[in-house]
Amino acid sequence: MKSASLLTLACLLGSAAFMVCAQDGEVRNRVVIVENVKFDYAQVLNVEPVFQTLRATRTEEHCEPVSTRTLAPVNVTGEEPQEDKGRFGRFMDSVRSIFKREDGTTEEGAPLVEAPAANNGPLLTRDCRIIPVGREFRRPIAYDVDYVYKGTKYRSRLPEDPGNRLKIRVSITPWTGAEPGSAANP
């Protein structure tokens, strides 16, 4: 008995679903509307690049320049500065250098003692410190293009600059009335 009642219930539900499908099948839903497409060219009026800004920071060594005009002269060679001795002083120095030996003594046997180099002069040191330096990079990521086609102005964002003319896709589809699910007609 249960199987007969279940069979009857299944038949009733199946017939109700069939009747709902038959009532909803209008003529406009069974016809496939073909889109008419052609390609044409529009005149470009203006192109504005859209930039992406990237910011980066890195550290650099920044040194203040040292002015040598304010410092005393520095003895770089290690020799004592010589005053202008005149002709006779220069002659005596050249004669004395002839009688020097390889071991640093003179002919009389007395060792030559040279004065140590005086490092009295100030050292040139740079005033350096590490500072962060900000960098900014701009690169175009898109282009806002204003163009006109058959007297109507349009604006689109494109991935590259199109130049003077823009190839466009023109699509025409007939209007068949209100679309399913919409409450009002335009």
Phi, psi and omega in degrees: 000321179296320182294327179291320181289325177293321179295320180294318179296319179296321179293320180295317179294320179295319180290326178293319179294323179294321180292324179294319179293323182290326181284328184280345185280086177275169184291319184292337179277343180270345182264130177273123181272124182270134180275131177267120185237137171218162179248140181214181180240140176248153179274125180280129179264316185207144176231123178240122178288146175253120187261147169255130181255123177250134179242137179220149178235136175222161181261140179226155176273124181245121183245136175280137179290144179261126180271123180275353180287330182271350182264154176288154180298143182253135178278109185269328186278340181089357179268154178288142177293138183254135176279165179288108186273344182089184184293317184293322179293320179292324178294318180294322178295321180289323177292320180296324180290338178288322184272004176284145175263174179291327184276003176093011179251160178265179183295331181284348178100352179279129180291143178279127178250122179261144180288140177294151181293130181273122177257055181280339185288151179288148178276147177274107177244143180265143177267097185244148174209158180268125180231149175281137180240124180271139177238149178227127180242134177240134177220142180286132179248342179200174180225128173272118187246124172261129181215161181237135177226118180052045174084357180250132180271141179226160175223131179222152174260120184242156180285342179215163181288123184280342184095212183278329181238146182238123177284127182237158177253120181254125182238131178234128180225132179292148179271129184250006180117197183292139178279153180299135178094348179264147187271331186232155173271146179281000000 
